[in-house]
mmCIF file of C-alpha atoms in Angstrom:
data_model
loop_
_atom_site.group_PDB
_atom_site.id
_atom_site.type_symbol
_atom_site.label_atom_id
_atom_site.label_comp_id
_atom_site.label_asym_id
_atom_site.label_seq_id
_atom_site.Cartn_x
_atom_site.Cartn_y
_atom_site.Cartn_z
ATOM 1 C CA UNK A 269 15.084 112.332 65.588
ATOM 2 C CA UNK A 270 18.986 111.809 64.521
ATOM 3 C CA UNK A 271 20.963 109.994 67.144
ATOM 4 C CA UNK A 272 24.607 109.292 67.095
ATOM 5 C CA UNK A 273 26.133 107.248 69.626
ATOM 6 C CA UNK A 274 29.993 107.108 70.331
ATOM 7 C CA UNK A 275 30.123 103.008 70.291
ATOM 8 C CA UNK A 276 34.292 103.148 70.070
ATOM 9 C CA UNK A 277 33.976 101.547 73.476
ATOM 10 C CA UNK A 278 31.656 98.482 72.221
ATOM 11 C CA UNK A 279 33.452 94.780 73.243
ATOM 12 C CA UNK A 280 34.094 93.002 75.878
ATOM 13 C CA UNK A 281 37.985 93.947 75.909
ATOM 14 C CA UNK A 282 36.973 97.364 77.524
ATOM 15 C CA UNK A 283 35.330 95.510 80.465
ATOM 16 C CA UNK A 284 32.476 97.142 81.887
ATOM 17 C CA UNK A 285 31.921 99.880 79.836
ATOM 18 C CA UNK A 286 32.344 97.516 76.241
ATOM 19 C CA UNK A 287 29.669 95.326 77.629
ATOM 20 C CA UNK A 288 27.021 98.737 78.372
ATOM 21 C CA UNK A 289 27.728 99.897 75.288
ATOM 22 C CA UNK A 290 27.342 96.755 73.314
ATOM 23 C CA UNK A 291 23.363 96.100 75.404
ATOM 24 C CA UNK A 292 22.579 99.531 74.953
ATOM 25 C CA UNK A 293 23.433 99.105 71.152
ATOM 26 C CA UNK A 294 21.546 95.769 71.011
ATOM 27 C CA UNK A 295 18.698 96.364 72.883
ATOM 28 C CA UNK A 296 18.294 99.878 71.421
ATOM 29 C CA UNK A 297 18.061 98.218 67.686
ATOM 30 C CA UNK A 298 15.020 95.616 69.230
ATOM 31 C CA UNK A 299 12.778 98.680 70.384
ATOM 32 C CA UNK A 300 13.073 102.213 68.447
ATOM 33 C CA UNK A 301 12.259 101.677 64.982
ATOM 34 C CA UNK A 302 11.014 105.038 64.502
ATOM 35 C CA UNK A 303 14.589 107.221 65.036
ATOM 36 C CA UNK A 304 17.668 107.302 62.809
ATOM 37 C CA UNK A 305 20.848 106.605 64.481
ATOM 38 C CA UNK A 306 24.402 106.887 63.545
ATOM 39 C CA UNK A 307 26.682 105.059 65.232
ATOM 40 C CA UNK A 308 30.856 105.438 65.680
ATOM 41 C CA UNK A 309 32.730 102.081 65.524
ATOM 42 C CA UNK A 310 36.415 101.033 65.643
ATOM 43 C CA UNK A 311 37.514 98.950 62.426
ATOM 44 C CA UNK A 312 36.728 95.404 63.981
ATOM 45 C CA UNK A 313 33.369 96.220 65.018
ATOM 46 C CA UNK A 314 32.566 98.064 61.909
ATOM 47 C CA UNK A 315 33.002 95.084 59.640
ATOM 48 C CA UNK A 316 31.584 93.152 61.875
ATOM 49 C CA UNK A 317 28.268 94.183 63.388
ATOM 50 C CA UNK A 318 24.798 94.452 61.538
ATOM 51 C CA UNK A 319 21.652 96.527 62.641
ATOM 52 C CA UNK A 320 18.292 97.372 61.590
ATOM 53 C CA UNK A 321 18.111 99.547 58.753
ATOM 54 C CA UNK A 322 17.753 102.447 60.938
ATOM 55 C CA UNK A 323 20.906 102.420 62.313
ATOM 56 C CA UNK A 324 23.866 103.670 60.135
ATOM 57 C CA UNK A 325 27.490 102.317 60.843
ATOM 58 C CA UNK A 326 30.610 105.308 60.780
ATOM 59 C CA UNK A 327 33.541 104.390 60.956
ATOM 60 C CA UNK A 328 35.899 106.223 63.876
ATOM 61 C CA UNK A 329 39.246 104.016 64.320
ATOM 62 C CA UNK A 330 40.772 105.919 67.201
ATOM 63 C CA UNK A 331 41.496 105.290 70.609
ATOM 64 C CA UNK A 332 39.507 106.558 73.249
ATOM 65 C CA UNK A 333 41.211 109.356 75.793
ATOM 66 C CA UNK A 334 43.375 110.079 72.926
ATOM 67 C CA UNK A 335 44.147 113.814 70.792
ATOM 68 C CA UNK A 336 42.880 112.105 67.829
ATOM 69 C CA UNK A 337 39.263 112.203 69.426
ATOM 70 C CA UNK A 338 39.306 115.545 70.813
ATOM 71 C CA UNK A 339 40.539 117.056 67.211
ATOM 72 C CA UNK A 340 38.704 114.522 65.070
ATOM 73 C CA UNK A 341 35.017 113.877 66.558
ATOM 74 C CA UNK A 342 33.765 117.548 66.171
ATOM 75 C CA UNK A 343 34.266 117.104 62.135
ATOM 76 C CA UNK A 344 32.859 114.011 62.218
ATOM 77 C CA UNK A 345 29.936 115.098 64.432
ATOM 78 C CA UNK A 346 29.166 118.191 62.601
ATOM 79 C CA UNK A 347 28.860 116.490 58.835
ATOM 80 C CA UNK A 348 26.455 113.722 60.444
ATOM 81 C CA UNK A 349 24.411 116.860 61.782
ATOM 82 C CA UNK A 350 22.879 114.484 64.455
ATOM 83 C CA UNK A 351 19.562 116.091 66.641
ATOM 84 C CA UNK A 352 21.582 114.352 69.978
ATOM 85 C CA UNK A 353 24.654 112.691 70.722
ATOM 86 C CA UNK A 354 25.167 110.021 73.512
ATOM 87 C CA UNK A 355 28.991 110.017 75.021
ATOM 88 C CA UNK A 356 28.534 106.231 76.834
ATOM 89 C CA UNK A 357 31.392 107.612 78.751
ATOM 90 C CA UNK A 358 32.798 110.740 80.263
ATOM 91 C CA UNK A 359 35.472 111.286 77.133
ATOM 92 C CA UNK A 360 33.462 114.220 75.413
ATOM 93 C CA UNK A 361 34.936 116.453 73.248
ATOM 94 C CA UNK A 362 35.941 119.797 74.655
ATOM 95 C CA UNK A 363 35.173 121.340 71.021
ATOM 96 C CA UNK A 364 32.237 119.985 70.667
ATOM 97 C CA UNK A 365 29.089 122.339 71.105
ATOM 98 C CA UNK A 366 25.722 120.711 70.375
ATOM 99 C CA UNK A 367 23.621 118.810 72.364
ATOM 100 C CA UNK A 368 24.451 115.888 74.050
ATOM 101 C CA UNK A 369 23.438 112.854 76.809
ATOM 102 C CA UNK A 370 26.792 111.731 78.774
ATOM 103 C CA UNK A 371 26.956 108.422 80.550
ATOM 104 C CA UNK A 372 28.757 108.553 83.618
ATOM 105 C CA UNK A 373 29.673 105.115 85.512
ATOM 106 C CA UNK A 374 31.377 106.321 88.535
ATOM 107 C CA UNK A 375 33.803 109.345 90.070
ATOM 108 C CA UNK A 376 36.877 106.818 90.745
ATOM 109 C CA UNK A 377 39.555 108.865 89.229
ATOM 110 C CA UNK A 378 38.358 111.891 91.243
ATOM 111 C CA UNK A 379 39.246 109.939 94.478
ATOM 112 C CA UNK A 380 42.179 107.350 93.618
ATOM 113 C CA UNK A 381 45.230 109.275 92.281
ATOM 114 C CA UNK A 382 49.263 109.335 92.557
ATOM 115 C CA UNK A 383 52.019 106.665 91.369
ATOM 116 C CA UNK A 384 50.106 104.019 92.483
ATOM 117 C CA UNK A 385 46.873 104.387 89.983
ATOM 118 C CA UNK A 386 49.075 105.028 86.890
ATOM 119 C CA UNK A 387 51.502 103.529 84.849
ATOM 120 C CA UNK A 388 53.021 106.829 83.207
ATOM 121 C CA UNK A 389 55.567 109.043 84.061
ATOM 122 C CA UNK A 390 54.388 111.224 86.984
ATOM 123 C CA UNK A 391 55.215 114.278 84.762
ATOM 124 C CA UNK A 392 52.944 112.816 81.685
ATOM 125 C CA UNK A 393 50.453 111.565 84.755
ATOM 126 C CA UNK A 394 49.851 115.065 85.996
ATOM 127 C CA UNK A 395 49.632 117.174 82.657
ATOM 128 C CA UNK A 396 46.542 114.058 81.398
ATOM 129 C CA UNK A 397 45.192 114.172 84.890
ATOM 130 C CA UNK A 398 44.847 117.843 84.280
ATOM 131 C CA UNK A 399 43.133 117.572 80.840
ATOM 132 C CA UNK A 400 40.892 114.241 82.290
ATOM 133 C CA UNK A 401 39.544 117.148 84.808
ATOM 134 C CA UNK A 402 38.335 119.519 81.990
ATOM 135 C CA UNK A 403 36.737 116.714 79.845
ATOM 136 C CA UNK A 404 34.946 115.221 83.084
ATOM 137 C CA UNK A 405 33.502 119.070 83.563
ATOM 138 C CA UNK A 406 32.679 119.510 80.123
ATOM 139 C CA UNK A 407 30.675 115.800 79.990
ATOM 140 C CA UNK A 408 28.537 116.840 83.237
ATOM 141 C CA UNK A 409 28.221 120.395 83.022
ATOM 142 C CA UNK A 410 27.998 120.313 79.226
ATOM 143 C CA UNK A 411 25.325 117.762 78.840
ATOM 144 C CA UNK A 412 21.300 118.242 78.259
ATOM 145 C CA UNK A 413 21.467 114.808 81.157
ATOM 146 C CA UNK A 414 23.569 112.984 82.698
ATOM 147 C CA UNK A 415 23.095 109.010 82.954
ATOM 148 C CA UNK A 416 24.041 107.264 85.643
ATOM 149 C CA UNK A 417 23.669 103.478 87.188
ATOM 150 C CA UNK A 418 23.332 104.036 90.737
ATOM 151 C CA UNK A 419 21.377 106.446 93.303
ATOM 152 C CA UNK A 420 24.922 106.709 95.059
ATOM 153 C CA UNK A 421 26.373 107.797 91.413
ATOM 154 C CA UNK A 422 23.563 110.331 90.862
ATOM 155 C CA UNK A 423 24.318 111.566 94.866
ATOM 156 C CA UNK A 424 28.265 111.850 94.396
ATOM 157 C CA UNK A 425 27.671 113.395 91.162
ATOM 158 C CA UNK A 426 25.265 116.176 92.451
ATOM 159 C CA UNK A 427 27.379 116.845 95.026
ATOM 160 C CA UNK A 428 30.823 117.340 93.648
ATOM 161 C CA UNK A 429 29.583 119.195 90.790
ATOM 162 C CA UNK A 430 26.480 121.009 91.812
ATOM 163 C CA UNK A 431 24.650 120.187 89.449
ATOM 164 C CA UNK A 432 20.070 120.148 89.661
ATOM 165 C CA UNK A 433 18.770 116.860 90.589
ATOM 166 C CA UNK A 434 16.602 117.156 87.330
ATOM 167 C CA UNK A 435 19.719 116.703 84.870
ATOM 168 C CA UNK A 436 21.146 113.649 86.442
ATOM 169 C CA UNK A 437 18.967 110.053 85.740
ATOM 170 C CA UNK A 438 19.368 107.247 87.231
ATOM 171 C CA UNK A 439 19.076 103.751 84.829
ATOM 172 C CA UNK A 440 20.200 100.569 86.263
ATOM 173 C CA UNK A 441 22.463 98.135 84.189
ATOM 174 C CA UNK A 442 21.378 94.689 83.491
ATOM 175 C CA UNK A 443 22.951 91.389 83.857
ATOM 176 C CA UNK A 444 23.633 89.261 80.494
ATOM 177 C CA UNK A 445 22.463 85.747 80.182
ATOM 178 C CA UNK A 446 24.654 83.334 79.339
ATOM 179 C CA UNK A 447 24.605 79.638 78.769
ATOM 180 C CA UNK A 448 26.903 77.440 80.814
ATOM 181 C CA UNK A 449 29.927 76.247 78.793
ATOM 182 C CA UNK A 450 29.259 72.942 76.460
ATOM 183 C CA UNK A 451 32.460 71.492 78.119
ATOM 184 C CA UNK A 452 31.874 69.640 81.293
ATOM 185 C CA UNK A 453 32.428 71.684 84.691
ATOM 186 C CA UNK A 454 35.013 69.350 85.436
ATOM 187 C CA UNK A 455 36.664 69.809 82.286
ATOM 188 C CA UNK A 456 36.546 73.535 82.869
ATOM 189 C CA UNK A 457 37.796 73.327 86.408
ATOM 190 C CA UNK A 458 40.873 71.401 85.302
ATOM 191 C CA UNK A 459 41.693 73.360 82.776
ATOM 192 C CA UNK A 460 41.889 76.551 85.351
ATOM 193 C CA UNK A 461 43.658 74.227 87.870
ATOM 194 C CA UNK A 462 41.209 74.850 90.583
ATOM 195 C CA UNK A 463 40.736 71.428 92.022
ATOM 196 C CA UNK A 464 40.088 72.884 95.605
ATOM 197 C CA UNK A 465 36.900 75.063 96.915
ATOM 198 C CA UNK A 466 37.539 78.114 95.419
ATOM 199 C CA UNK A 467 36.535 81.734 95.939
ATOM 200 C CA UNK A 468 36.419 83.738 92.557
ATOM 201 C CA UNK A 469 36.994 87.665 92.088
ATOM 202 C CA UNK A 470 36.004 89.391 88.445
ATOM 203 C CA UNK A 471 37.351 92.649 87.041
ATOM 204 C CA UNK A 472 40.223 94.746 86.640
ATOM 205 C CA UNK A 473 43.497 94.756 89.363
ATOM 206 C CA UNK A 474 42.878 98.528 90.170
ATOM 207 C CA UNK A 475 44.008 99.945 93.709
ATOM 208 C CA UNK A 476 40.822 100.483 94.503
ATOM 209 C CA UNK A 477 39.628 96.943 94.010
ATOM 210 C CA UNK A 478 40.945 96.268 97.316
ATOM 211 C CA UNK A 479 42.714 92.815 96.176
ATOM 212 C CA UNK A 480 45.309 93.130 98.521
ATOM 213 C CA UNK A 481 43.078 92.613 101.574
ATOM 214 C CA UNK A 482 41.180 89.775 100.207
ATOM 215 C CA UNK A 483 44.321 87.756 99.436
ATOM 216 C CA UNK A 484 45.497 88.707 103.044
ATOM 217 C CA UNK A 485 42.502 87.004 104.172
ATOM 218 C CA UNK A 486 42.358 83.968 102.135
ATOM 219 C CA UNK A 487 45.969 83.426 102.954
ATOM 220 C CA UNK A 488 45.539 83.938 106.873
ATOM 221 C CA UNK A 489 41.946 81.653 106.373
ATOM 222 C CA UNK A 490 43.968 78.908 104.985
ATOM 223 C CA UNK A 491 46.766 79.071 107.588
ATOM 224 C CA UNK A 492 44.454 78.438 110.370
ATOM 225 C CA UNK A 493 42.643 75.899 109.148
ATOM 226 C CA UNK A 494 42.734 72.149 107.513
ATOM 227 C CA UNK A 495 40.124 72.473 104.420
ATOM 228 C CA UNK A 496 42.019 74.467 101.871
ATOM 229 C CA UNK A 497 40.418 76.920 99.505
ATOM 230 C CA UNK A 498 41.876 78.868 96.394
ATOM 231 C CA UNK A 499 41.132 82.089 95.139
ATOM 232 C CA UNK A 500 40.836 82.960 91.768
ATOM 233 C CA UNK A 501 41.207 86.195 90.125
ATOM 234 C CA UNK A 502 39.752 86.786 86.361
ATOM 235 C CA UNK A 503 41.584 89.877 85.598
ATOM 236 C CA UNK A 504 42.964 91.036 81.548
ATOM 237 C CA UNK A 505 46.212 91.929 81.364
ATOM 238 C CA UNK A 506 47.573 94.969 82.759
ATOM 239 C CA UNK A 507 50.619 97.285 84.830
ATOM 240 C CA UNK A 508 47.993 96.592 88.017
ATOM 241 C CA UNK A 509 47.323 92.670 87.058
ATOM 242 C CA UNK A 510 51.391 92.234 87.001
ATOM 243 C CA UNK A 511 51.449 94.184 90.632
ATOM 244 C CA UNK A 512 48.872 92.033 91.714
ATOM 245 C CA UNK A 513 51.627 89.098 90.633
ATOM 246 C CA UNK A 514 54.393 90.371 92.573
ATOM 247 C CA UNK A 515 51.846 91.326 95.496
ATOM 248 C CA UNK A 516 50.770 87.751 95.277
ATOM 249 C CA UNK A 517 55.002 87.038 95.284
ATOM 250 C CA UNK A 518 55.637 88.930 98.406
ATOM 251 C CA UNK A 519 52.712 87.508 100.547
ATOM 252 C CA UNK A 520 53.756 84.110 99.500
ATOM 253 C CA UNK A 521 50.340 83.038 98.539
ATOM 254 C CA UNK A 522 50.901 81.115 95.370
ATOM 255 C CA UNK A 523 49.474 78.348 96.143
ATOM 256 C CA UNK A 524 46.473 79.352 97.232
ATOM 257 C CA UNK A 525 45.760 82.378 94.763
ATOM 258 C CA UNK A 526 45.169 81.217 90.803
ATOM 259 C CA UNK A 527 45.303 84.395 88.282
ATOM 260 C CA UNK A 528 43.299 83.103 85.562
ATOM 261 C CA UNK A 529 43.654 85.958 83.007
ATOM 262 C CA UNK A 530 41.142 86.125 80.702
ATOM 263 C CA UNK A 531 37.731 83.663 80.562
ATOM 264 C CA UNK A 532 35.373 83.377 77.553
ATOM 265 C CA UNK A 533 31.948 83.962 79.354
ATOM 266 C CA UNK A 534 30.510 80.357 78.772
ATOM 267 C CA UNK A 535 33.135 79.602 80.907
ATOM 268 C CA UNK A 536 33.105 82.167 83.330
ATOM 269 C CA UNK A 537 29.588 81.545 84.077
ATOM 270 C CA UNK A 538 30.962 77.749 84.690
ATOM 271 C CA UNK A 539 33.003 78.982 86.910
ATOM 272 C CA UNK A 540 30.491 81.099 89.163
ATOM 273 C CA UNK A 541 28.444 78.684 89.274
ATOM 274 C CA UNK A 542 30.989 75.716 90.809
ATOM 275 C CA UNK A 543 32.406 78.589 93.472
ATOM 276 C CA UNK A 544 32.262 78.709 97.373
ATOM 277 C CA UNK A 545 31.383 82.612 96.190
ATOM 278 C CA UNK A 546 32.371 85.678 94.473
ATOM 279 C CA UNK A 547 34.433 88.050 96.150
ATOM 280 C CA UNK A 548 34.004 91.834 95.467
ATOM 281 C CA UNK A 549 35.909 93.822 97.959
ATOM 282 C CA UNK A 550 36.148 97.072 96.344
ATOM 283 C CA UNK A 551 36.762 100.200 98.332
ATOM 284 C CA UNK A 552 34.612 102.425 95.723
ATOM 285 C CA UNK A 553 32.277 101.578 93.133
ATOM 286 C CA UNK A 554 29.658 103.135 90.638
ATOM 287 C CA UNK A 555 27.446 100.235 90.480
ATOM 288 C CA UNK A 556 28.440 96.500 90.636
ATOM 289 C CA UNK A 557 27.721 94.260 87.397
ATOM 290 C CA UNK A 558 30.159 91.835 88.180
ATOM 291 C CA UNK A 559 28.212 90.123 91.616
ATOM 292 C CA UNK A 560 24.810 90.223 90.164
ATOM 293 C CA UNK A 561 26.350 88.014 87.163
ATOM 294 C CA UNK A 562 27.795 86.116 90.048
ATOM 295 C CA UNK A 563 24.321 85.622 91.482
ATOM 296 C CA UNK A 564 22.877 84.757 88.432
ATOM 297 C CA UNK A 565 24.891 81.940 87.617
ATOM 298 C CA UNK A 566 24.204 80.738 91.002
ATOM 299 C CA UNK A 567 26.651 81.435 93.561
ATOM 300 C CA UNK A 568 27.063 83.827 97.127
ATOM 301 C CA UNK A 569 28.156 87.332 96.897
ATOM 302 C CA UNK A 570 30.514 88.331 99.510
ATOM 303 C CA UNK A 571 31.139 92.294 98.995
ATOM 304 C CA UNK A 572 31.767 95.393 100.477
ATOM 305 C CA UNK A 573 29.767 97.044 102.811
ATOM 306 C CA UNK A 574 29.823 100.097 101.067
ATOM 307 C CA UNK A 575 26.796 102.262 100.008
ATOM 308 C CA UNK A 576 26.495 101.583 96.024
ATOM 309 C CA UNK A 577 26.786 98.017 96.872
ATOM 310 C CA UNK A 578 23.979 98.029 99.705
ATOM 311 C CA UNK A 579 21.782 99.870 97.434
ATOM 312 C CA UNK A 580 22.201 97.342 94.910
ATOM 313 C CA UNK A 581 22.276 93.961 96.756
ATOM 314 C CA UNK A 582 19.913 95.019 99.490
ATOM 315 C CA UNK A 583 19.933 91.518 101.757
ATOM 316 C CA UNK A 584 21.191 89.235 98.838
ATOM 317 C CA UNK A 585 24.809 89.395 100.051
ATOM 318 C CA UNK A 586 26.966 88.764 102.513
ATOM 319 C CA UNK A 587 28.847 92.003 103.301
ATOM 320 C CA UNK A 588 32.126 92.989 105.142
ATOM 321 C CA UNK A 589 34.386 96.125 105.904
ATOM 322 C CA UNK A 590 36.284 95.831 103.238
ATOM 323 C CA UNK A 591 39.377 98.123 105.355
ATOM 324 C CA UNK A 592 39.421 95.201 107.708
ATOM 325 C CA UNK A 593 41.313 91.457 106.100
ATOM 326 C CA UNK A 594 40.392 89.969 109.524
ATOM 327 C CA UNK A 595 36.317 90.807 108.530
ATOM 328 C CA UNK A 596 36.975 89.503 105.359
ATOM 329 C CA UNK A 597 38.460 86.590 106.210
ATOM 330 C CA UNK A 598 35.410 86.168 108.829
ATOM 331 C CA UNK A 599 32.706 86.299 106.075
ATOM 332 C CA UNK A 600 35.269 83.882 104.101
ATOM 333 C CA UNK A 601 34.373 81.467 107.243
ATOM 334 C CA UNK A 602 30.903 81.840 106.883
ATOM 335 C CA UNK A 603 30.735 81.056 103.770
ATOM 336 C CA UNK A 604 32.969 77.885 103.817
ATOM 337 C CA UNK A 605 30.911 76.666 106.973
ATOM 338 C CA UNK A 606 27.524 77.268 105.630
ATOM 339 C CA UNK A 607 25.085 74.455 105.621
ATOM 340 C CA UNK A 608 23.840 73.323 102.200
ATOM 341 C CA UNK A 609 20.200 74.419 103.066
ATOM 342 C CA UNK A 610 20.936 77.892 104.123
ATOM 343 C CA UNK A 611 23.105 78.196 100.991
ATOM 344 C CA UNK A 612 20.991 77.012 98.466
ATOM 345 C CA UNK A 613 18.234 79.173 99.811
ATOM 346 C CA UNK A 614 20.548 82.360 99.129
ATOM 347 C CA UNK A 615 21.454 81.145 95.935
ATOM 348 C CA UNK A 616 17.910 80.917 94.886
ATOM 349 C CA UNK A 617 17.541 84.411 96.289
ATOM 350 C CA UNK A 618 19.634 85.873 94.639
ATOM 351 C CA UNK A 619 18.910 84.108 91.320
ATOM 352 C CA UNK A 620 15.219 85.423 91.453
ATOM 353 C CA UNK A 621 16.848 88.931 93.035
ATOM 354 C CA UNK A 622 18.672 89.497 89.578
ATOM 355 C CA UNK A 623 15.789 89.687 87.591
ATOM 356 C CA UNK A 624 15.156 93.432 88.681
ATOM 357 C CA UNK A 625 18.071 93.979 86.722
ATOM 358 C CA UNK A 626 17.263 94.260 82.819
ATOM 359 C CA UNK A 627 19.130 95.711 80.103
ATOM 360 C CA UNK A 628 15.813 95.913 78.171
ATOM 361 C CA UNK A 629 14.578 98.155 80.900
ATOM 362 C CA UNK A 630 17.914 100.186 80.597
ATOM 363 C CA UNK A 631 17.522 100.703 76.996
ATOM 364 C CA UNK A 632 13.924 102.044 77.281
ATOM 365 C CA UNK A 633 14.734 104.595 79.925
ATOM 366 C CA UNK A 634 17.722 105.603 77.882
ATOM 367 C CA UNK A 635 15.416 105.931 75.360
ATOM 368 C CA UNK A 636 12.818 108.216 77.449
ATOM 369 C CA UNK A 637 16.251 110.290 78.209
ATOM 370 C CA UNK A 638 16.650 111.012 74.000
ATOM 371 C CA UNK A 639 12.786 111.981 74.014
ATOM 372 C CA UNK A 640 13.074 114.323 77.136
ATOM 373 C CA UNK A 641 16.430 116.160 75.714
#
């Protein structure tokens, strides 16, 4: 069998999705030795990245969610004359007419809309938001199966689209290990100024990360009482990231709230491991990568109490309406005040809890997906 994957997403500057694509990619190359694949790179990646001699690099340098891709891919597709394609994401093109496998992390655009999710021209916003609609339909209703990372994902999917609970399968992610950095914790504390307890949040400044809230509540938690904490926010650069700045202006809470931009993962995991906790008070998500990495490195998860993040922490968290700063600052409490017994105890927990969570075990079933199509 001919595979081609769409790997334009691959690196850890597109966040989530780089780092599925780039374990899919990886893990992929360790198990099937027996199919050909082709797979679509930008320029960086291209030069850089070797695979098994089954695996064929193409060069594609454009832009996701652009024309170029829409116009561009079918050609490409067609002289490849691939058995299956897998879209890692929902940015298929409407042209395209063979068979494909879609990945699709989550519905969030479907729910969060208007001025406050965009940085375009409402104009510009609305026309894209009306050709985002008819790519999303063509991904799900077009594809042979649909991959998602969540129960939840698979439900909301069904359910706005119709679609048969046969073409929709579920693989969990995985959580990457990573070595603590070679610099000493100390070193790497200093360097991020966080010389208090802090509380650390991971990911993009969407709305519908809910940051607002949780700075509410750290500022209103340090306000009452005596033993200071910080909260730190690893977030790239972005419109939302520079409203999170002036958010962070207006509530006045600049000296407890650090905005650490971007943090080589050595160091990240450094600084997991040293926090009170990792925050993660999203209003909607499609799965939840960012706390299990949390857990891993050895800290407490505070989240959400929404479904996807139940279903995927079970009793390893610490959970809160997320629609309520006074219940987050509560579990904020409860985590500053807990005794070093009960604490560790989670932590190890959690660390063994994580394990469940393989990208090996992703690949595979992506794999069994290729076979069934």
């Amino acid at each position: 069998m001919k595979i081609l994957i769409d790997a334009r997403l691959y690196g850890l500057e597109n966040a989530g999705l780089g780092r599925y694509v780039m374990n899919l990619l990886s893990e992929l190359a360790k198990i099937d030795k027996k199919n050909e694949y082709a797979v679509f790179l930008r320029k960086e990646y291209f030069k850089r990245l070797k695979f098994p001699k089954n695996f064929k690099k193409v060069l594609a340098d454009f832009r996701h969610y652009g024309l170029r891709e829409q116009i561009n891919l079918p050609f490409m597709i067609s002289k490849l004359d691939p058995d299956l394609v897998h879209f890692p994401h929902f940015n298929v093109p409407l042209a395209y007419k063979g068979k494909f496998v879609t990945t699709i992390h989550d519905i969030v655009m479907h729910k969060n809309k208007g001025s406050d999710t965009t940085n375009l021209p409402l104009p510009i916003y609305f026309i894209k938001r009306v050709g985002y609609k008819k790519v999303f339909e063509k991904a799900v209703k077009g594809s042979q199966k649909v991959i998602v990372p969540s129960e939840f994902s698979k439900k909301e999917l069904m359910d706005f689209y119709h679609i048969n609970e046969d073409k929709v399968a579920v693989t969990y992610e995985g959580v990457d290990k990573r070595e603590l950095s070679k610099q000493k914790a100390s070193e790497v504390l200093k360097k991020y100024d966080l010389t208090n307890p802090y509380l650390i949040y991971v990911g993009n400044a969407y709305p519908h990360k809910n940051l607002k809230r949780a700075i509410t509540a750290v500022v209103d938690y340090n306000l009452k009482t005596s033993q200071k904490i910080n909260f730190a926010i690893v977030s790239s650069r972005s419109i939302f990231l520079e409203r999170t700045k002036e958010l962070v202006r207006k509530l006045e809470a600049g000296e407890f709230v650090k905005l650490l931009g971007f943090v080589p993962d050595d160091e990240l995991n450094t600084l997991y491991s040293k926090s009170l906790g990792f925050i993660y008070p999203s209003t909607y998500e499609g799965f939840g990568l960012p706390g299990l990495e949390a857990m891993a490195a050895g800290t407490v998860a505070l989240v959400s109490e929404i479904p996807v993040f139940k279903e995927i922490y079970q009793d390893k968290a610490i959970y809160f309406n997320p629609f309520d700063s006074n219940a987050i600052e509560r579990a904020i409490k409860d985590v500053v005040l807990m005794d070093k017994t009960k604490r560790q105890r989670m932590i190890n927990a959690g660390k063994a809890f994580v394990k469940r969570y393989s990208w090996a075990k992703m690949a595979k079933e992506t794999l069994e997906v290729y076979k069934s199509v």
